[in-house]
Amino acid sequence: MQHPEPSHQPRSSVAYRQSDQEELTSLHRTTTPLIPRHSHLTIKNAAASQSSERQGTHQIFKMNHDLGQHILKNPLVAQGIVDKSDLKPSDTVLEVGPGTGNLTVRILEKARKVIAVEMDPRMAAELTKRVQGKPEQKRLEIMLGDVIKTTLPSFDVCISNTPYQISSPLVFKLLQQRPPPRAAILMFQREFALRLIARPGDALYCRLSVNVQMWARVTHIMKVGRNNFRPPPQVESSVVRIEPKIPPPPIDYDEWDGLLRVCFVRKNKTLSASFKQSSVLGMMEKNYKTWCAQNERMVEDNFEIKALVEKVLTETGLGEKRAGKCGEDEFLKLLYEFNQVGVHFA
């Protein structure tokens, strides 16, 4: 399993459940291109697995710091994450960064199928060995590659011990997945997790908070201390549950995100000050003129984008508000009024 920075000594597959708290696995860093999914556990890069078997049970994996690998070693935490995922026997689960499978084997006990996306071929080989010859083998499919660049199949639930560097890209990839999953149970660096659930006025409230909460309901599930991992990361972690809103809001994501980018450049400045920056005014004027051309409308000779922006901010009563204290409804109101006068952000 991989952790807020990604994840893994191989033991015999029979002994793994007893060895969740032992240090796992081996070899030197191996690279491989993204490969397509294969039936069940067929993985092209088997060299790492064969070398691992020759070295036996005393070898120790050297963790790949570029992938931020940290094995979740505490079986109680692993079981707690799976229990709080509310899995159904009919579910297909996407697991991002399964590592050596401490979460995977527990998910397989409750779900119909697991699709595991792993970046490190050494970890994929260990996971393969862990279920080899067991009934679970036919219900586990491994995809070797970068989950952000991979076209994902349909799934019901996502569970991930997420590498720090893909935290935000993973969240938005999951929110854009069609059909959307029922839920995503994700482990993140504590501060990132708190940003996801932050509310207006909170110190950690930011563009990420507003964006994610527009498209999903986010709840904090549990805190996970750094000593539950091997090697321990430098920061604490938290697990959150993200449930995409179905149907999704009828809003253009690029428009919405474009507005928020302007508002949160300096979240403690007034919105009036944020929108009067020369670079922002230039972007809005360009977009306005494009909109006029597309809608066969003339741009007045004495047109000033600054005056139009001031008019919208005054009429909405939001000019003196600060982004850090505005909620979803206020941002929606602002976007609607700008769009009404032909000002767009994408």
Short mmCIF file of C-alpha atoms in Angstrom, two decimals:
data_model
loop_
_atom_site.label_atom_id
_atom_site.label_comp_id
_atom_site.label_asym_id
_atom_site.label_seq_id
_atom_site.Cartn_x
_atom_site.Cartn_y
_atom_site.Cartn_z
CA MET A 1 0.00 0.00 0.00
CA GLN A 2 1.37 3.42 -0.63
CA HIS A 3 1.22 6.35 1.68
CA PRO A 4 0.99 10.11 1.44
CA GLU A 5 4.36 9.99 -0.20
CA PRO A 6 4.03 6.47 -2.17
CA SER A 7 5.13 2.57 -0.69
CA HIS A 8 7.19 -2.08 0.82
CA GLN A 9 10.49 -8.19 2.63
CA PRO A 10 8.65 -10.66 0.99
CA ARG A 11 7.38 -13.43 3.19
CA SER A 12 5.58 -16.46 1.99
CA SER A 13 2.07 -15.56 0.87
CA VAL A 14 0.65 -17.74 3.63
CA ALA A 15 2.44 -15.79 6.35
CA TYR A 16 1.56 -12.29 5.19
CA ARG A 17 -1.42 -11.72 7.47
CA GLN A 18 0.79 -12.38 10.49
CA SER A 19 3.55 -10.22 9.10
CA ASP A 20 1.65 -7.00 8.50
CA GLN A 21 3.79 -5.31 11.13
CA GLU A 22 7.07 -6.64 9.81
CA GLU A 23 9.26 -4.83 7.38
CA LEU A 24 8.47 -5.91 3.85
CA THR A 25 10.48 -6.25 0.63
CA SER A 26 13.51 -5.65 -1.77
CA LEU A 27 15.68 -5.09 -4.88
CA HIS A 28 16.93 -2.06 -6.68
CA ARG A 29 14.72 0.47 -8.35
CA THR A 30 13.19 -0.81 -11.56
CA THR A 31 11.46 1.25 -14.21
CA THR A 32 8.87 0.15 -16.72
CA PRO A 33 6.60 1.85 -19.20
CA LEU A 34 2.88 1.92 -18.62
CA ILE A 35 1.45 -1.34 -19.87
CA PRO A 36 -2.13 -2.30 -20.59
CA ARG A 37 -4.17 -4.37 -18.18
CA HIS A 38 -3.70 -8.10 -18.42
CA SER A 39 -6.01 -10.91 -17.48
CA HIS A 40 -5.90 -11.33 -13.71
CA LEU A 41 -2.27 -11.16 -12.52
CA THR A 42 -0.26 -11.40 -15.75
CA ILE A 43 2.52 -8.81 -15.51
CA LYS A 44 5.26 -8.52 -18.12
CA ASN A 45 7.97 -7.43 -15.75
CA ALA A 46 8.56 -10.63 -13.78
CA ALA A 47 12.30 -10.16 -13.33
CA ALA A 48 11.85 -8.40 -10.03
CA SER A 49 9.69 -11.21 -8.71
CA GLN A 50 12.16 -13.93 -9.79
CA SER A 51 15.09 -12.09 -8.24
CA SER A 52 13.06 -11.59 -5.09
CA GLU A 53 12.36 -15.31 -4.81
CA ARG A 54 16.05 -16.17 -5.21
CA GLN A 55 17.00 -13.85 -2.36
CA GLY A 56 14.47 -15.48 -0.08
CA THR A 57 12.64 -14.18 2.96
CA HIS A 58 15.56 -12.27 4.48
CA GLN A 59 15.74 -9.55 1.84
CA ILE A 60 14.46 -6.05 2.59
CA PHE A 61 12.82 -3.74 0.09
CA LYS A 62 14.59 -0.45 -0.41
CA MET A 63 11.77 2.06 -0.57
CA ASN A 64 11.62 4.33 -3.58
CA HIS A 65 11.67 7.88 -2.20
CA ASP A 66 10.78 9.31 -5.62
CA LEU A 67 7.48 7.47 -5.29
CA GLY A 68 7.20 8.32 -1.59
CA GLN A 69 6.74 4.70 -0.58
CA HIS A 70 5.53 3.90 2.95
CA ILE A 71 3.99 0.56 3.88
CA LEU A 72 0.94 0.67 6.13
CA LYS A 73 2.09 -1.87 8.70
CA ASN A 74 -0.65 -1.65 11.35
CA PRO A 75 -3.29 -4.33 10.59
CA LEU A 76 -5.86 -2.60 12.82
CA VAL A 77 -5.63 0.59 10.81
CA ALA A 78 -5.83 -1.35 7.54
CA GLN A 79 -8.91 -3.22 8.74
CA GLY A 80 -10.47 0.01 10.01
CA ILE A 81 -10.11 1.65 6.59
CA VAL A 82 -11.75 -1.30 4.84
CA ASP A 83 -14.56 -1.50 7.43
CA LYS A 84 -15.36 2.20 7.02
CA SER A 85 -15.47 1.82 3.24
CA ASP A 86 -18.91 0.14 3.52
CA LEU A 87 -18.10 -2.32 0.75
CA LYS A 88 -20.75 -4.52 -0.81
CA PRO A 89 -20.18 -8.12 -2.05
CA SER A 90 -20.96 -6.90 -5.58
CA ASP A 91 -18.43 -4.03 -5.57
CA THR A 92 -15.49 -3.54 -7.88
CA VAL A 93 -12.83 -1.62 -5.97
CA LEU A 94 -10.07 0.51 -7.45
CA GLU A 95 -7.02 0.51 -5.17
CA VAL A 96 -4.35 3.09 -5.95
CA GLY A 97 -0.87 2.14 -4.75
CA PRO A 98 -1.54 -1.31 -3.24
CA GLY A 99 2.13 -1.86 -2.39
CA THR A 100 2.57 -5.37 -1.02
CA GLY A 101 -1.16 -5.77 -0.41
CA ASN A 102 -1.85 -5.18 3.29
CA LEU A 103 -5.08 -3.41 2.33
CA THR A 104 -5.70 -5.45 -0.80
CA VAL A 105 -6.16 -8.80 0.92
CA ARG A 106 -8.73 -7.26 3.27
CA ILE A 107 -10.62 -5.60 0.44
CA LEU A 108 -10.76 -8.95 -1.40
CA GLU A 109 -12.52 -10.45 1.62
CA LYS A 110 -15.45 -8.06 1.12
CA ALA A 111 -15.60 -7.08 -2.54
CA ARG A 112 -16.25 -8.95 -5.78
CA LYS A 113 -13.11 -7.66 -7.50
CA VAL A 114 -10.09 -5.42 -6.93
CA ILE A 115 -8.35 -3.45 -9.68
CA ALA A 116 -4.98 -2.43 -8.24
CA VAL A 117 -2.96 0.32 -9.96
CA GLU A 118 0.72 0.15 -8.95
CA MET A 119 3.61 2.27 -10.22
CA ASP A 120 6.46 0.07 -8.90
CA PRO A 121 6.88 -3.31 -10.65
CA ARG A 122 8.60 -4.74 -7.54
CA MET A 123 5.48 -4.10 -5.48
CA ALA A 124 3.27 -5.50 -8.21
CA ALA A 125 5.37 -8.68 -8.20
CA GLU A 126 5.05 -9.01 -4.42
CA LEU A 127 1.30 -8.51 -4.59
CA THR A 128 1.07 -11.14 -7.30
CA LYS A 129 2.94 -13.67 -5.14
CA ARG A 130 0.78 -12.84 -2.15
CA VAL A 131 -2.41 -14.14 -3.73
CA GLN A 132 -0.92 -16.71 -6.10
CA GLY A 133 -2.66 -20.07 -5.89
CA LYS A 134 -5.44 -18.67 -3.70
CA PRO A 135 -9.10 -18.18 -4.63
CA GLU A 136 -8.57 -14.42 -4.49
CA GLN A 137 -6.16 -14.58 -7.43
CA LYS A 138 -8.94 -14.59 -10.01
CA ARG A 139 -10.56 -11.55 -8.43
CA LEU A 140 -7.45 -9.36 -8.47
CA GLU A 141 -6.38 -7.44 -11.55
CA ILE A 142 -3.14 -5.44 -11.53
CA MET A 143 -2.54 -2.43 -13.73
CA LEU A 144 1.12 -1.39 -13.83
CA GLY A 145 1.62 2.33 -14.39
CA ASP A 146 0.78 5.89 -13.40
CA VAL A 147 -2.84 6.13 -12.26
CA ILE A 148 -3.07 9.81 -13.28
CA LYS A 149 -2.15 8.97 -16.88
CA THR A 150 -4.19 5.78 -17.03
CA THR A 151 -7.69 5.47 -18.46
CA LEU A 152 -9.56 3.81 -15.64
CA PRO A 153 -12.32 1.22 -16.01
CA SER A 154 -15.60 1.56 -14.14
CA PHE A 155 -15.51 0.87 -10.42
CA ASP A 156 -17.76 1.35 -7.40
CA VAL A 157 -15.34 2.44 -4.68
CA CYS A 158 -11.77 3.72 -4.64
CA ILE A 159 -9.43 3.03 -1.70
CA SER A 160 -5.97 4.56 -1.63
CA ASN A 161 -3.02 5.22 0.62
CA THR A 162 -2.17 8.18 -1.57
CA PRO A 163 1.32 9.39 -2.47
CA TYR A 164 1.74 13.06 -1.48
CA GLN A 165 2.65 14.20 -4.98
CA ILE A 166 -0.55 12.97 -6.62
CA SER A 167 -3.02 13.93 -3.88
CA SER A 168 -4.76 16.76 -5.73
CA PRO A 169 -4.57 15.21 -9.25
CA LEU A 170 -6.04 11.96 -7.90
CA VAL A 171 -8.95 13.70 -6.19
CA PHE A 172 -9.96 15.56 -9.35
CA LYS A 173 -9.41 12.53 -11.58
CA LEU A 174 -11.83 10.59 -9.39
CA LEU A 175 -14.36 13.45 -9.40
CA GLN A 176 -14.24 13.52 -13.22
CA GLN A 177 -14.63 9.72 -13.53
CA ARG A 178 -17.74 8.67 -15.46
CA PRO A 179 -19.74 6.96 -14.23
CA PRO A 180 -18.72 8.40 -10.85
CA PRO A 181 -17.77 6.00 -8.06
CA ARG A 182 -20.07 5.69 -5.06
CA ALA A 183 -17.27 6.78 -2.74
CA ALA A 184 -13.51 7.19 -2.40
CA ILE A 185 -11.74 6.37 0.87
CA LEU A 186 -8.39 8.12 0.65
CA MET A 187 -5.42 8.53 2.99
CA PHE A 188 -3.61 11.85 2.72
CA GLN A 189 -1.09 14.00 4.50
CA ARG A 190 -3.00 15.47 7.47
CA GLU A 191 -2.86 19.07 6.28
CA PHE A 192 -4.11 18.19 2.80
CA ALA A 193 -7.00 16.21 4.29
CA LEU A 194 -7.94 19.16 6.52
CA ARG A 195 -7.95 21.47 3.51
CA LEU A 196 -10.51 19.19 1.84
CA ILE A 197 -12.95 19.58 4.74
CA ALA A 198 -12.18 23.21 5.69
CA ARG A 199 -15.10 25.65 5.87
CA PRO A 200 -15.26 29.42 5.22
CA GLY A 201 -13.24 31.28 7.85
CA ASP A 202 -10.98 28.30 8.67
CA ALA A 203 -7.24 28.91 8.40
CA LEU A 204 -6.86 26.08 5.85
CA TYR A 205 -9.88 27.09 3.72
CA CYS A 206 -8.70 27.52 0.13
CA ARG A 207 -9.55 27.03 -3.54
CA LEU A 208 -9.14 23.26 -3.10
CA SER A 209 -11.77 23.27 -0.32
CA VAL A 210 -14.37 25.10 -2.43
CA ASN A 211 -13.66 23.12 -5.57
CA VAL A 212 -13.92 19.68 -4.00
CA GLN A 213 -16.95 20.56 -1.86
CA MET A 214 -18.79 21.82 -4.96
CA TRP A 215 -18.53 18.40 -6.60
CA ALA A 216 -18.58 16.06 -3.57
CA ARG A 217 -19.40 15.58 0.09
CA VAL A 218 -16.23 15.17 2.13
CA THR A 219 -15.98 13.76 5.66
CA HIS A 220 -13.02 13.02 7.94
CA ILE A 221 -12.87 9.35 8.95
CA MET A 222 -9.77 8.85 11.09
CA LYS A 223 -6.33 10.12 12.01
CA VAL A 224 -3.36 7.85 11.31
CA GLY A 225 -0.08 8.46 13.13
CA ARG A 226 3.23 8.30 11.30
CA ASN A 227 4.40 5.27 13.32
CA ASN A 228 1.77 3.12 11.61
CA PHE A 229 3.98 3.12 8.50
CA ARG A 230 7.34 1.66 7.59
CA PRO A 231 9.39 3.68 7.09
CA PRO A 232 7.48 6.39 8.98
CA PRO A 233 6.77 9.52 6.91
CA GLN A 234 7.68 12.95 8.23
CA VAL A 235 4.06 14.00 8.78
CA GLU A 236 0.83 12.65 10.23
CA SER A 237 -1.96 11.34 8.00
CA SER A 238 -5.74 11.32 7.86
CA VAL A 239 -8.34 9.27 6.01
CA VAL A 240 -11.26 11.03 4.34
CA ARG A 241 -14.38 9.82 2.57
CA ILE A 242 -15.31 11.59 -0.67
CA GLU A 243 -18.77 10.97 -2.12
CA PRO A 244 -19.32 12.57 -5.56
CA LYS A 245 -22.62 14.41 -5.90
CA ILE A 246 -24.98 12.55 -8.23
CA PRO A 247 -25.98 14.12 -10.50
CA PRO A 248 -23.03 16.52 -10.59
CA PRO A 249 -23.77 20.27 -10.38
CA PRO A 250 -24.70 21.76 -13.81
CA ILE A 251 -21.65 24.02 -13.80
CA ASP A 252 -18.73 24.20 -16.19
CA TYR A 253 -15.70 23.13 -14.15
CA ASP A 254 -13.24 25.34 -16.03
CA GLU A 255 -15.46 28.41 -15.52
CA TRP A 256 -15.87 27.66 -11.83
CA ASP A 257 -12.19 26.98 -11.27
CA GLY A 258 -11.23 30.06 -13.28
CA LEU A 259 -13.33 32.29 -11.01
CA LEU A 260 -11.87 30.69 -7.88
CA ARG A 261 -8.31 31.18 -9.13
CA VAL A 262 -8.93 34.91 -9.27
CA CYS A 263 -10.67 35.03 -5.89
CA PHE A 264 -8.03 32.99 -4.04
CA VAL A 265 -4.88 34.64 -5.39
CA ARG A 266 -4.90 36.41 -2.01
CA LYS A 267 -7.77 34.95 -0.03
CA ASN A 268 -7.61 37.64 2.67
CA LYS A 269 -7.80 40.54 0.19
CA THR A 270 -11.19 41.92 -0.76
CA LEU A 271 -12.71 40.52 -3.93
CA SER A 272 -12.69 44.05 -5.33
CA ALA A 273 -8.91 44.22 -4.96
CA SER A 274 -8.46 40.75 -6.48
CA PHE A 275 -10.53 41.58 -9.57
CA LYS A 276 -8.83 44.93 -10.16
CA GLN A 277 -5.37 43.46 -10.76
CA SER A 278 -4.18 44.41 -14.23
CA SER A 279 -3.52 40.80 -15.27
CA VAL A 280 -7.03 39.78 -14.17
CA LEU A 281 -8.67 42.72 -15.95
CA GLY A 282 -6.72 41.89 -19.11
CA MET A 283 -7.88 38.28 -19.05
CA MET A 284 -11.51 39.29 -18.44
CA GLU A 285 -11.47 41.88 -21.21
CA LYS A 286 -10.09 39.36 -23.69
CA ASN A 287 -12.74 36.81 -22.69
CA TYR A 288 -15.47 39.44 -22.91
CA LYS A 289 -14.48 40.47 -26.44
CA THR A 290 -14.36 36.79 -27.46
CA TRP A 291 -17.87 36.31 -26.08
CA CYS A 292 -19.11 39.37 -27.96
CA ALA A 293 -17.65 38.09 -31.23
CA GLN A 294 -19.21 34.65 -30.74
CA ASN A 295 -22.60 36.23 -30.01
CA GLU A 296 -22.42 38.89 -32.75
CA ARG A 297 -22.41 41.78 -30.34
CA MET A 298 -20.51 45.01 -30.85
CA VAL A 299 -18.00 46.17 -28.25
CA GLU A 300 -18.68 49.81 -27.40
CA ASP A 301 -15.94 52.30 -28.34
CA ASN A 302 -15.75 53.58 -24.76
CA PHE A 303 -15.94 50.12 -23.18
CA GLU A 304 -13.95 49.67 -19.96
CA ILE A 305 -13.79 46.24 -18.38
CA LYS A 306 -12.96 47.78 -15.00
CA ALA A 307 -16.29 49.62 -14.92
CA LEU A 308 -18.17 46.44 -15.80
CA VAL A 309 -16.39 44.50 -13.04
CA GLU A 310 -17.15 47.23 -10.48
CA LYS A 311 -20.81 47.15 -11.53
CA VAL A 312 -21.06 43.39 -10.93
CA LEU A 313 -19.26 43.56 -7.58
CA THR A 314 -21.49 46.40 -6.42
CA GLU A 315 -24.75 44.77 -7.50
CA THR A 316 -23.86 41.47 -5.85
CA GLY A 317 -22.68 43.21 -2.69
CA LEU A 318 -19.55 41.07 -2.69
CA GLY A 319 -16.89 43.65 -3.50
CA GLU A 320 -15.77 44.08 0.10
CA LYS A 321 -16.04 40.39 0.93
CA ARG A 322 -12.92 38.24 1.26
CA ALA A 323 -12.60 34.87 -0.48
CA GLY A 324 -11.47 33.19 2.73
CA LYS A 325 -14.86 33.91 4.27
CA CYS A 326 -17.13 33.35 1.25
CA GLY A 327 -19.12 30.16 0.82
CA GLU A 328 -20.22 28.18 -2.20
CA ASP A 329 -23.46 30.16 -2.67
CA GLU A 330 -21.63 33.49 -2.81
CA PHE A 331 -19.15 32.23 -5.41
CA LEU A 332 -22.04 30.82 -7.47
CA LYS A 333 -23.82 34.17 -7.30
CA LEU A 334 -20.68 35.98 -8.45
CA LEU A 335 -20.11 33.57 -11.35
CA TYR A 336 -23.73 33.85 -12.47
CA GLU A 337 -23.69 37.66 -12.50
CA PHE A 338 -20.42 37.85 -14.40
CA ASN A 339 -21.70 35.37 -16.98
CA GLN A 340 -24.92 37.40 -17.37
CA VAL A 341 -22.94 40.41 -18.61
CA GLY A 342 -20.72 38.32 -20.88
CA VAL A 343 -17.67 37.96 -18.62
CA HIS A 344 -16.29 34.43 -18.52
CA PHE A 345 -13.28 32.78 -16.88
CA ALA A 346 -12.51 29.90 -19.25
#
